[in-house]
Amino acid sequence: MAKRIRYEKVTVTDFASEGKCIYKSETDGVIFIEGNVAPGDVVDLEVFRKKKNFQEASVVHTHHYSDKRAEPYCDHFQTCGGCKWQHIRYSEQLQFKEQQVRDHMIRIGKIKDANVLSIVPSGKKLFYRNKLEFTFSNARWLTNEEISSDNVYTRNALGFHVPKRFDKVFTVEKCHLQPDPSNAIRNGLHQWAEGRGLEYYNIRDNKGMLRNLIIRTANTGEVMVIVQFAEERDELIEEVMTFLQDRFPEITSLNYIINQKGNDSYQDQQVVHFSGAKAIRETMEALTFLVGPKSFYQTNSDQAYQLYQIAREYAGLSGSELVYDLYTGTGTIANFIAKNAKQVIGVEYIEEAVADARINADLNAISNTIFFAGDMKQLLTGDFLEANGYPEVIITDPPRAGMDPAVVETILNAGPQRIVYVSCNTATQARDILLLSGQYRVEKIQPVDMFPNTHHVESVALLTKI
């Protein structure tokens, strides 16, 4: 067996994409480093993968810790795949995220003088998410200490998947991402279910009663819980749901799903409403948004408000404009800006999301929004523009993959005066901006930190017609 390559007492150079760091070797080029590491650390590295243009390595020993570090706050830090940057000072996180946006615009978008503004920080560093999903498993991840011990441990778990192990779950004692009563509900259900002897799910053989737990918490204080069961056993389902209803009266919407597929996705599954309201309410300015079990809503409510305010400002609306809101989802942006526009047309692929958008428009007595459901590249055509009007402003908030080339082409044909591009992936945002650059120039780009203690960053770009 070939001896692995090692680098001793090297200084970690910088952050890299996907939450990794890098060491730039003068002789061997870029080496990507995974795990608990920060720029400025002095470490020994061991290479576990060698490619043509780069290597990947892990830290085997740390000689000196960087001053960019912070003390991790979570007991699950070394096991969990979330909050990977909690060991990095928040000011350093923000600097890297802002620089990442700038680098993508220069390198991918070919914008020489990218006007990237100072990133908008998150007011909350902890407990900022309004939705989390937890997995039941009868094959709990065991630590090295547990494996080497003679003790017998329970193998049931309710928590998150171990990174890169789809079949292993570790039990979460306390998650710092979602506010109360999230931890209490999860821990209470886990303790009760184990005591009751209920079967936890095994993803390899697709068996077991309890499968998945989804908790949504709104800024109104309302709480939604959805339990996924892998078996249709009415009496046990009734017992589980009644326990949650009685033990946690703060749950305002209680639902369940019987999912017998090979994965936990539930957009194509029937949701059974058990008790309480069928939706919870989020508020933003004077608006109320109903969030159902399948609804998409930005998972950081406070920062979503910051994001939408920026989008509205960049749209520069006077009240006379026709606005297209592409990838509108549940119509949050469309309804948020409607009072400032003549009419807003939202286009979205998922029909259930469009139904939510219409409900939220009616709920807020908004009469100047229209929503269409369909595949964006097939629906948004020249005929669509002729039938519904050519927009003065287009707001687009695509998924991480960015916009389809056919959608970019239709936008160019539509020729709006301004394009507001909201993105959760600045690499594909920069790629699309380059495709638009023949007719549009970028005025400014505003990064927004939606997910503290992770490498993710959102940005809003304003493009004006040349």
GROMACS .gro file of C-alpha atoms in nm:
model
  466
    1MET     CA    1   0.000   0.000   0.000
    2ALA     CA    2   0.143   0.338  -0.106
    3LYS     CA    3   0.244   0.572   0.174
    4ARG     CA    4   0.020   0.877   0.199
    5ILE     CA    5   0.168   1.218   0.127
    6ARG     CA    6   0.212   1.439   0.433
    7TYR     CA    7   0.285   1.808   0.480
    8GLU     CA    8   0.425   1.907   0.819
    9LYS     CA    9   0.399   2.240   1.002
   10VAL     CA   10   0.233   2.426   0.716
   11THR     CA   11   0.021   2.739   0.761
   12VAL     CA   12  -0.334   2.721   0.628
   13THR     CA   13  -0.353   2.990   0.359
   14ASP     CA   14  -0.717   3.091   0.317
   15PHE     CA   15  -1.081   2.991   0.303
   16ALA     CA   16  -1.209   2.803  -0.002
   17SER     CA   17  -1.550   2.715  -0.143
   18GLU     CA   18  -1.796   2.480   0.030
   19GLY     CA   19  -1.663   2.567   0.375
   20LYS     CA   20  -1.318   2.421   0.314
   21CYS     CA   21  -0.979   2.585   0.357
   22ILE     CA   22  -0.669   2.570   0.138
   23TYR     CA   23  -0.294   2.543   0.170
   24LYS     CA   24  -0.102   2.673  -0.131
   25SER     CA   25   0.217   2.476  -0.173
   26GLU     CA   26   0.490   2.642  -0.378
   27THR     CA   27   0.579   2.308  -0.534
   28ASP     CA   28   0.252   2.111  -0.537
   29GLY     CA   29  -0.013   2.379  -0.588
   30VAL     CA   30  -0.349   2.399  -0.413
   31ILE     CA   31  -0.442   2.154  -0.140
   32PHE     CA   32  -0.804   2.164  -0.013
   33ILE     CA   33  -0.846   2.092   0.357
   34GLU     CA   34  -1.161   1.958   0.523
   35GLY     CA   35  -1.266   1.963   0.885
   36ASN     CA   36  -1.200   2.178   1.190
   37VAL     CA   37  -0.946   2.416   1.039
   38ALA     CA   38  -0.903   2.792   0.995
   39PRO     CA   39  -0.673   3.021   0.797
   40GLY     CA   40  -0.363   3.085   1.005
   41ASP     CA   41  -0.363   2.743   1.172
   42VAL     CA   42  -0.025   2.569   1.166
   43VAL     CA   43  -0.093   2.203   1.095
   44ASP     CA   44   0.026   1.869   0.969
   45LEU     CA   45  -0.174   1.746   0.668
   46GLU     CA   46  -0.227   1.403   0.518
   47VAL     CA   47  -0.346   1.380   0.158
   48PHE     CA   48  -0.637   1.140   0.100
   49ARG     CA   49  -0.712   1.226  -0.263
   50LYS     CA   50  -0.481   1.341  -0.541
   51LYS     CA   51  -0.614   1.493  -0.863
   52LYS     CA   52  -0.443   1.640  -1.166
   53ASN     CA   53  -0.472   2.005  -1.058
   54PHE     CA   54  -0.521   1.978  -0.682
   55GLN     CA   55  -0.508   1.756  -0.375
   56GLU     CA   56  -0.743   1.700  -0.082
   57ALA     CA   57  -0.616   1.655   0.270
   58SER     CA   58  -0.722   1.632   0.633
   59VAL     CA   59  -0.554   1.767   0.945
   60VAL     CA   60  -0.370   1.505   1.150
   61HIS     CA   61  -0.217   1.744   1.403
   62THR     CA   62  -0.247   2.113   1.492
   63HIS     CA   63   0.062   2.293   1.621
   64HIS     CA   64  -0.088   2.641   1.653
   65TYR     CA   65  -0.442   2.778   1.636
   66SER     CA   66  -0.525   3.088   1.434
   67ASP     CA   67  -0.650   3.414   1.586
   68LYS     CA   68  -0.942   3.389   1.341
   69ARG     CA   69  -1.092   3.117   1.555
   70ALA     CA   70  -1.383   3.124   1.799
   71GLU     CA   71  -1.486   2.870   2.062
   72PRO     CA   72  -1.743   2.627   1.915
   73TYR     CA   73  -2.073   2.653   2.105
   74CYS     CA   74  -2.234   2.321   2.009
   75ASP     CA   75  -2.157   1.979   2.160
   76HIS     CA   76  -2.227   1.820   1.821
   77PHE     CA   77  -1.973   2.034   1.631
   78GLN     CA   78  -1.731   1.755   1.542
   79THR     CA   79  -2.009   1.515   1.433
   80CYS     CA   80  -2.271   1.735   1.268
   81GLY     CA   81  -2.245   1.859   0.910
   82GLY     CA   82  -2.421   2.187   0.986
   83CYS     CA   83  -2.278   2.512   1.128
   84LYS     CA   84  -1.931   2.412   1.005
   85TRP     CA   85  -1.794   2.761   1.068
   86GLN     CA   86  -1.890   2.803   1.432
   87HIS     CA   87  -1.518   2.782   1.512
   88ILE     CA   88  -1.456   3.093   1.294
   89ARG     CA   89  -1.508   3.446   1.431
   90TYR     CA   90  -1.820   3.599   1.277
   91SER     CA   91  -1.632   3.902   1.143
   92GLU     CA   92  -1.403   3.665   0.950
   93GLN     CA   93  -1.701   3.473   0.813
   94LEU     CA   94  -1.849   3.796   0.678
   95GLN     CA   95  -1.522   3.904   0.517
   96PHE     CA   96  -1.488   3.575   0.332
   97LYS     CA   97  -1.850   3.570   0.214
   98GLU     CA   98  -1.821   3.923   0.080
   99GLN     CA   99  -1.493   3.838  -0.092
  100GLN     CA  100  -1.644   3.521  -0.239
  101VAL     CA  101  -1.917   3.726  -0.407
  102ARG     CA  102  -1.655   3.968  -0.541
  103ASP     CA  103  -1.434   3.685  -0.669
  104HIS     CA  104  -1.721   3.514  -0.849
  105MET     CA  105  -1.825   3.837  -1.020
  106ILE     CA  106  -1.471   3.906  -1.138
  107ARG     CA  107  -1.367   3.551  -1.229
  108ILE     CA  108  -1.695   3.408  -1.364
  109GLY     CA  109  -1.899   3.719  -1.445
  110LYS     CA  110  -1.597   3.898  -1.603
  111ILE     CA  111  -1.685   4.221  -1.422
  112LYS     CA  112  -1.354   4.403  -1.378
  113ASP     CA  113  -1.477   4.659  -1.126
  114ALA     CA  114  -1.752   4.472  -0.945
  115ASN     CA  115  -1.936   4.713  -0.715
  116VAL     CA  116  -1.987   4.467  -0.429
  117LEU     CA  117  -2.124   4.646  -0.123
  118SER     CA  118  -2.049   4.559   0.238
  119ILE     CA  119  -2.233   4.243   0.339
  120VAL     CA  120  -2.549   4.275   0.548
  121PRO     CA  121  -2.483   4.074   0.867
  122SER     CA  122  -2.742   3.864   1.042
  123GLY     CA  123  -2.878   4.008   1.364
  124LYS     CA  124  -2.912   3.657   1.504
  125LYS     CA  125  -2.613   3.424   1.498
  126LEU     CA  126  -2.804   3.144   1.672
  127PHE     CA  127  -3.162   3.016   1.663
  128TYR     CA  128  -3.235   3.192   1.334
  129ARG     CA  129  -3.396   2.911   1.133
  130ASN     CA  130  -3.774   2.863   1.113
  131LYS     CA  131  -3.762   2.507   0.979
  132LEU     CA  132  -3.564   2.192   1.060
  133GLU     CA  133  -3.600   1.827   0.961
  134PHE     CA  134  -3.488   1.544   1.188
  135THR     CA  135  -3.450   1.176   1.101
  136PHE     CA  136  -3.543   0.867   1.303
  137SER     CA  137  -3.299   0.576   1.269
  138ASN     CA  138  -3.246   0.238   1.435
  139ALA     CA  139  -2.878   0.247   1.330
  140ARG     CA  140  -2.743   0.530   1.543
  141TRP     CA  141  -2.391   0.653   1.471
  142LEU     CA  142  -2.159   0.521   1.742
  143THR     CA  143  -1.853   0.712   1.859
  144ASN     CA  144  -1.511   0.544   1.869
  145GLU     CA  145  -1.539   0.534   2.249
  146GLU     CA  146  -1.875   0.356   2.231
  147ILE     CA  147  -1.745   0.105   1.975
  148SER     CA  148  -1.444   0.014   2.191
  149SER     CA  149  -1.653  -0.008   2.509
  150ASP     CA  150  -1.810  -0.324   2.649
  151ASN     CA  151  -2.128  -0.131   2.730
  152VAL     CA  152  -2.452  -0.191   2.540
  153TYR     CA  153  -2.595   0.125   2.384
  154THR     CA  154  -2.934   0.197   2.231
  155ARG     CA  155  -2.913   0.221   1.854
  156ASN     CA  156  -3.221   0.441   1.816
  157ALA     CA  157  -3.156   0.802   1.714
  158LEU     CA  158  -3.355   1.113   1.633
  159GLY     CA  159  -3.137   1.381   1.482
  160PHE     CA  160  -2.928   1.462   1.177
  161HIS     CA  161  -2.737   1.249   0.928
  162VAL     CA  162  -2.364   1.218   0.979
  163PRO     CA  163  -2.188   1.392   0.685
  164LYS     CA  164  -2.139   1.159   0.386
  165ARG     CA  165  -2.327   0.878   0.562
  166PHE     CA  166  -2.685   0.858   0.435
  167ASP     CA  167  -2.758   0.560   0.659
  168LYS     CA  168  -2.617   0.691   0.987
  169VAL     CA  169  -2.788   0.938   1.220
  170PHE     CA  170  -2.669   1.085   1.548
  171THR     CA  171  -2.901   1.191   1.829
  172VAL     CA  172  -2.927   1.567   1.868
  173GLU     CA  173  -2.944   1.678   2.229
  174LYS     CA  174  -2.957   2.051   2.158
  175CYS     CA  175  -2.958   2.225   1.820
  176HIS     CA  176  -2.869   2.595   1.819
  177LEU     CA  177  -3.038   2.664   1.485
  178GLN     CA  178  -3.408   2.678   1.571
  179PRO     CA  179  -3.576   2.856   1.864
  180ASP     CA  180  -3.788   2.692   2.132
  181PRO     CA  181  -3.989   2.475   2.149
  182SER     CA  182  -3.800   2.285   1.877
  183ASN     CA  183  -3.552   2.109   2.105
  184ALA     CA  184  -3.820   2.023   2.361
  185ILE     CA  185  -4.052   1.870   2.100
  186ARG     CA  186  -3.778   1.659   1.941
  187ASN     CA  187  -3.631   1.537   2.270
  188GLY     CA  188  -3.974   1.475   2.422
  189LEU     CA  189  -4.091   1.266   2.127
  190HIS     CA  190  -3.764   1.070   2.119
  191GLN     CA  191  -3.777   0.987   2.489
  192TRP     CA  192  -4.144   0.888   2.477
  193ALA     CA  193  -4.109   0.677   2.159
  194GLU     CA  194  -3.813   0.485   2.300
  195GLY     CA  195  -4.000   0.423   2.624
  196ARG     CA  196  -4.302   0.307   2.427
  197GLY     CA  197  -4.081   0.070   2.223
  198LEU     CA  198  -4.181   0.211   1.884
  199GLU     CA  199  -3.978   0.101   1.582
  200TYR     CA  200  -3.742   0.355   1.433
  201TYR     CA  201  -3.683   0.363   1.058
  202ASN     CA  202  -3.402   0.186   0.874
  203ILE     CA  203  -3.330   0.344   0.539
  204ARG     CA  204  -3.146   0.042   0.400
  205ASP     CA  205  -3.443  -0.193   0.421
  206ASN     CA  206  -3.716   0.077   0.420
  207LYS     CA  207  -3.873  -0.056   0.739
  208GLY     CA  208  -3.970   0.093   1.073
  209MET     CA  209  -4.260   0.301   1.197
  210LEU     CA  210  -4.113   0.644   1.283
  211ARG     CA  211  -3.932   0.804   0.990
  212ASN     CA  212  -3.899   1.183   0.997
  213LEU     CA  213  -3.990   1.487   1.208
  214ILE     CA  214  -4.035   1.837   1.063
  215ILE     CA  215  -4.070   2.140   1.290
  216ARG     CA  216  -4.158   2.490   1.165
  217THR     CA  217  -4.155   2.792   1.396
  218ALA     CA  218  -4.298   3.125   1.279
  219ASN     CA  219  -4.215   3.479   1.389
  220THR     CA  220  -4.573   3.499   1.519
  221GLY     CA  221  -4.491   3.229   1.775
  222GLU     CA  222  -4.696   2.965   1.594
  223VAL     CA  223  -4.551   2.614   1.559
  224MET     CA  224  -4.612   2.343   1.299
  225VAL     CA  225  -4.511   1.979   1.342
  226ILE     CA  226  -4.520   1.714   1.070
  227VAL     CA  227  -4.438   1.349   1.145
  228GLN     CA  228  -4.354   1.108   0.865
  229PHE     CA  229  -4.443   0.742   0.918
  230ALA     CA  230  -4.311   0.462   0.699
  231GLU     CA  231  -4.591   0.224   0.791
  232GLU     CA  232  -4.969   0.268   0.778
  233ARG     CA  233  -5.064   0.159   1.129
  234ASP     CA  234  -5.359   0.373   1.232
  235GLU     CA  235  -5.365   0.298   1.604
  236LEU     CA  236  -4.995   0.376   1.654
  237ILE     CA  237  -5.017   0.689   1.441
  238GLU     CA  238  -5.311   0.807   1.653
  239GLU     CA  239  -5.111   0.737   1.969
  240VAL     CA  240  -4.804   0.932   1.850
  241MET     CA  241  -5.005   1.231   1.733
  242THR     CA  242  -5.216   1.238   2.048
  243PHE     CA  243  -4.899   1.235   2.259
  244LEU     CA  244  -4.767   1.541   2.072
  245GLN     CA  245  -5.100   1.718   2.097
  246ASP     CA  246  -5.132   1.663   2.472
  247ARG     CA  247  -4.766   1.706   2.570
  248PHE     CA  248  -4.701   2.017   2.361
  249PRO     CA  249  -5.008   2.243   2.350
  250GLU     CA  250  -4.790   2.515   2.192
  251ILE     CA  251  -4.808   2.320   1.864
  252THR     CA  252  -5.063   2.517   1.662
  253SER     CA  253  -5.063   2.293   1.353
  254LEU     CA  254  -5.017   1.916   1.381
  255ASN     CA  255  -4.992   1.697   1.072
  256TYR     CA  256  -4.858   1.364   0.951
  257ILE     CA  257  -4.755   1.188   0.631
  258ILE     CA  258  -4.739   0.818   0.546
  259ASN     CA  259  -4.432   0.793   0.325
  260GLN     CA  260  -4.335   0.449   0.200
  261LYS     CA  261  -4.091   0.566  -0.068
  262GLY     CA  262  -3.717   0.515  -0.058
  263ASN     CA  263  -3.650   0.879   0.039
  264ASP     CA  264  -3.787   1.139   0.280
  265SER     CA  265  -3.903   1.395   0.023
  266TYR     CA  266  -4.270   1.467   0.077
  267GLN     CA  267  -4.378   1.723  -0.184
  268ASP     CA  268  -4.548   1.439  -0.374
  269GLN     CA  269  -4.707   1.287  -0.061
  270GLN     CA  270  -5.047   1.350   0.098
  271VAL     CA  271  -5.038   1.551   0.419
  272VAL     CA  272  -5.299   1.449   0.678
  273HIS     CA  273  -5.409   1.732   0.906
  274PHE     CA  274  -5.446   1.599   1.261
  275SER     CA  275  -5.527   1.903   1.478
  276GLY     CA  276  -5.498   2.279   1.509
  277ALA     CA  277  -5.476   2.510   1.211
  278LYS     CA  278  -5.379   2.385   0.865
  279ALA     CA  279  -5.108   2.652   0.833
  280ILE     CA  280  -4.898   2.884   1.045
  281ARG     CA  281  -4.853   3.257   0.988
  282GLU     CA  282  -4.540   3.458   0.919
  283THR     CA  283  -4.557   3.839   0.912
  284MET     CA  284  -4.352   4.092   0.718
  285GLU     CA  285  -4.434   4.462   0.749
  286ALA     CA  286  -4.813   4.478   0.728
  287LEU     CA  287  -4.839   4.149   0.538
  288THR     CA  288  -4.930   3.804   0.665
  289PHE     CA  289  -4.813   3.490   0.488
  290LEU     CA  290  -4.972   3.150   0.546
  291VAL     CA  291  -4.712   2.873   0.552
  292GLY     CA  292  -4.849   2.524   0.498
  293PRO     CA  293  -4.673   2.187   0.536
  294LYS     CA  294  -4.542   2.200   0.177
  295SER     CA  295  -4.491   2.575   0.150
  296PHE     CA  296  -4.152   2.725   0.074
  297TYR     CA  297  -4.061   3.017   0.296
  298GLN     CA  298  -3.713   3.159   0.349
  299THR     CA  299  -3.573   2.973   0.649
  300ASN     CA  300  -3.431   3.288   0.813
  301SER     CA  301  -3.737   3.512   0.849
  302ASP     CA  302  -3.549   3.820   0.976
  303GLN     CA  303  -3.290   3.813   0.698
  304ALA     CA  304  -3.558   3.737   0.438
  305TYR     CA  305  -3.706   4.075   0.528
  306GLN     CA  306  -3.367   4.240   0.473
  307LEU     CA  307  -3.332   4.057   0.140
  308TYR     CA  308  -3.675   4.159   0.013
  309GLN     CA  309  -3.629   4.520   0.120
  310ILE     CA  310  -3.313   4.535  -0.090
  311ALA     CA  311  -3.489   4.374  -0.387
  312ARG     CA  312  -3.773   4.625  -0.361
  313GLU     CA  313  -3.530   4.917  -0.338
  314TYR     CA  314  -3.331   4.794  -0.640
  315ALA     CA  315  -3.652   4.753  -0.843
  316GLY     CA  316  -3.696   5.133  -0.819
  317LEU     CA  317  -4.073   5.118  -0.849
  318SER     CA  318  -4.290   5.428  -0.883
  319GLY     CA  319  -4.628   5.254  -0.897
  320SER     CA  320  -4.668   5.250  -1.275
  321GLU     CA  321  -4.452   4.948  -1.364
  322LEU     CA  322  -4.538   4.599  -1.482
  323VAL     CA  323  -4.307   4.365  -1.291
  324TYR     CA  324  -4.230   3.999  -1.360
  325ASP     CA  325  -4.129   3.794  -1.055
  326LEU     CA  326  -3.962   3.480  -1.189
  327TYR     CA  327  -3.930   3.168  -0.972
  328THR     CA  328  -4.182   3.335  -0.744
  329GLY     CA  329  -4.230   3.034  -0.516
  330THR     CA  330  -4.518   3.112  -0.282
  331GLY     CA  331  -4.525   3.469  -0.411
  332THR     CA  332  -4.350   3.628  -0.115
  333ILE     CA  333  -4.152   3.883  -0.316
  334ALA     CA  334  -4.439   3.946  -0.558
  335ASN     CA  335  -4.685   4.021  -0.279
  336PHE     CA  336  -4.423   4.217  -0.083
  337ILE     CA  337  -4.360   4.463  -0.370
  338ALA     CA  338  -4.715   4.473  -0.509
  339LYS     CA  339  -4.812   4.800  -0.338
  340ASN     CA  340  -4.528   4.975  -0.522
  341ALA     CA  341  -4.613   4.846  -0.872
  342LYS     CA  342  -4.899   4.865  -1.120
  343GLN     CA  343  -4.905   4.488  -1.159
  344VAL     CA  344  -4.682   4.194  -1.064
  345ILE     CA  345  -4.683   3.869  -1.260
  346GLY     CA  346  -4.532   3.573  -1.076
  347VAL     CA  347  -4.415   3.260  -1.256
  348GLU     CA  348  -4.333   2.937  -1.074
  349TYR     CA  349  -4.287   2.568  -1.160
  350ILE     CA  350  -4.456   2.413  -0.854
  351GLU     CA  351  -4.836   2.432  -0.873
  352GLU     CA  352  -4.884   2.400  -0.495
  353ALA     CA  353  -4.657   2.700  -0.444
  354VAL     CA  354  -4.862   2.906  -0.688
  355ALA     CA  355  -5.178   2.806  -0.501
  356ASP     CA  356  -5.015   2.938  -0.181
  357ALA     CA  357  -4.917   3.260  -0.358
  358ARG     CA  358  -5.278   3.323  -0.461
  359ILE     CA  359  -5.405   3.246  -0.110
  360ASN     CA  360  -5.156   3.492   0.041
  361ALA     CA  361  -5.256   3.760  -0.209
  362ASP     CA  362  -5.622   3.716  -0.115
  363LEU     CA  363  -5.538   3.708   0.256
  364ASN     CA  364  -5.369   4.049   0.226
  365ALA     CA  365  -5.632   4.195  -0.011
  366ILE     CA  366  -5.372   4.230  -0.289
  367SER     CA  367  -5.548   4.255  -0.624
  368ASN     CA  368  -5.264   4.343  -0.860
  369THR     CA  369  -5.071   4.013  -0.856
  370ILE     CA  370  -5.124   3.731  -1.107
  371PHE     CA  371  -4.954   3.393  -1.075
  372PHE     CA  372  -4.881   3.131  -1.341
  373ALA     CA  373  -4.762   2.772  -1.286
  374GLY     CA  374  -4.544   2.590  -1.535
  375ASP     CA  375  -4.193   2.505  -1.649
  376MET     CA  376  -4.018   2.841  -1.671
  377LYS     CA  377  -3.841   2.782  -2.001
  378GLN     CA  378  -4.161   2.654  -2.163
  379LEU     CA  379  -4.401   2.907  -2.012
  380LEU     CA  380  -4.191   3.223  -2.039
  381THR     CA  381  -4.188   3.271  -2.417
  382GLY     CA  382  -4.248   3.544  -2.670
  383ASP     CA  383  -4.616   3.450  -2.680
  384PHE     CA  384  -4.636   3.490  -2.301
  385LEU     CA  385  -4.485   3.839  -2.327
  386GLU     CA  386  -4.730   3.937  -2.602
  387ALA     CA  387  -5.026   3.811  -2.401
  388ASN     CA  388  -4.929   3.958  -2.063
  389GLY     CA  389  -4.719   4.260  -2.150
  390TYR     CA  390  -4.350   4.346  -2.160
  391PRO     CA  391  -4.218   4.423  -1.811
  392GLU     CA  392  -4.028   4.735  -1.711
  393VAL     CA  393  -3.869   4.539  -1.426
  394ILE     CA  394  -3.787   4.170  -1.383
  395ILE     CA  395  -3.706   4.021  -1.043
  396THR     CA  396  -3.559   3.672  -1.062
  397ASP     CA  397  -3.481   3.440  -0.770
  398PRO     CA  398  -3.383   3.106  -0.926
  399PRO     CA  399  -3.270   2.787  -0.749
  400ARG     CA  400  -2.900   2.715  -0.692
  401ALA     CA  401  -2.857   2.595  -1.051
  402GLY     CA  402  -2.939   2.944  -1.179
  403MET     CA  403  -3.148   3.026  -1.483
  404ASP     CA  404  -3.193   2.808  -1.788
  405PRO     CA  405  -3.035   2.962  -2.103
  406ALA     CA  406  -3.382   2.976  -2.263
  407VAL     CA  407  -3.505   3.191  -1.971
  408VAL     CA  408  -3.205   3.423  -2.010
  409GLU     CA  409  -3.286   3.457  -2.379
  410THR     CA  410  -3.650   3.546  -2.306
  411ILE     CA  411  -3.538   3.808  -2.054
  412LEU     CA  412  -3.315   3.961  -2.320
  413ASN     CA  413  -3.607   3.961  -2.564
  414ALA     CA  414  -3.833   4.120  -2.302
  415GLY     CA  415  -3.580   4.402  -2.256
  416PRO     CA  416  -3.681   4.535  -1.910
  417GLN     CA  417  -3.514   4.854  -1.793
  418ARG     CA  418  -3.399   4.688  -1.471
  419ILE     CA  419  -3.327   4.331  -1.361
  420VAL     CA  420  -3.303   4.247  -0.992
  421TYR     CA  421  -3.127   3.912  -0.955
  422VAL     CA  422  -3.162   3.746  -0.614
  423SER     CA  423  -2.936   3.444  -0.570
  424CYS     CA  424  -2.836   3.177  -0.321
  425ASN     CA  425  -2.544   3.071  -0.542
  426THR     CA  426  -2.322   3.357  -0.655
  427ALA     CA  427  -2.128   3.133  -0.896
  428THR     CA  428  -2.436   3.064  -1.113
  429GLN     CA  429  -2.552   3.422  -1.059
  430ALA     CA  430  -2.222   3.548  -1.203
  431ARG     CA  431  -2.253   3.303  -1.494
  432ASP     CA  432  -2.601   3.432  -1.580
  433ILE     CA  433  -2.491   3.794  -1.544
  434LEU     CA  434  -2.222   3.726  -1.803
  435LEU     CA  435  -2.492   3.597  -2.042
  436LEU     CA  436  -2.687   3.920  -1.989
  437SER     CA  437  -2.383   4.147  -2.016
  438GLY     CA  438  -2.431   4.231  -2.385
  439GLN     CA  439  -2.741   4.434  -2.300
  440TYR     CA  440  -2.709   4.498  -1.925
  441ARG     CA  441  -2.449   4.633  -1.689
  442VAL     CA  442  -2.425   4.558  -1.318
  443GLU     CA  443  -2.478   4.868  -1.105
  444LYS     CA  444  -2.424   4.709  -0.764
  445ILE     CA  445  -2.432   4.381  -0.578
  446GLN     CA  446  -2.545   4.345  -0.218
  447PRO     CA  447  -2.437   4.030  -0.029
  448VAL     CA  448  -2.665   3.922   0.257
  449ASP     CA  449  -2.573   3.672   0.528
  450MET     CA  450  -2.874   3.444   0.562
  451PHE     CA  451  -2.695   3.154   0.731
  452PRO     CA  452  -2.439   3.249   0.998
  453ASN     CA  453  -2.173   2.990   1.085
  454THR     CA  454  -2.196   2.837   0.737
  455HIS     CA  455  -2.020   2.925   0.411
  456HIS     CA  456  -2.347   3.008   0.232
  457VAL     CA  457  -2.417   3.362   0.116
  458GLU     CA  458  -2.703   3.528  -0.075
  459SER     CA  459  -2.672   3.832  -0.295
  460VAL     CA  460  -2.892   4.080  -0.479
  461ALA     CA  461  -2.762   4.229  -0.804
  462LEU     CA  462  -2.907   4.531  -0.985
  463LEU     CA  463  -2.868   4.526  -1.362
  464THR     CA  464  -2.971   4.817  -1.584
  465LYS     CA  465  -3.022   4.822  -1.958
  466ILE     CA  466  -2.731   4.966  -2.153
   0.00000   0.00000   0.00000
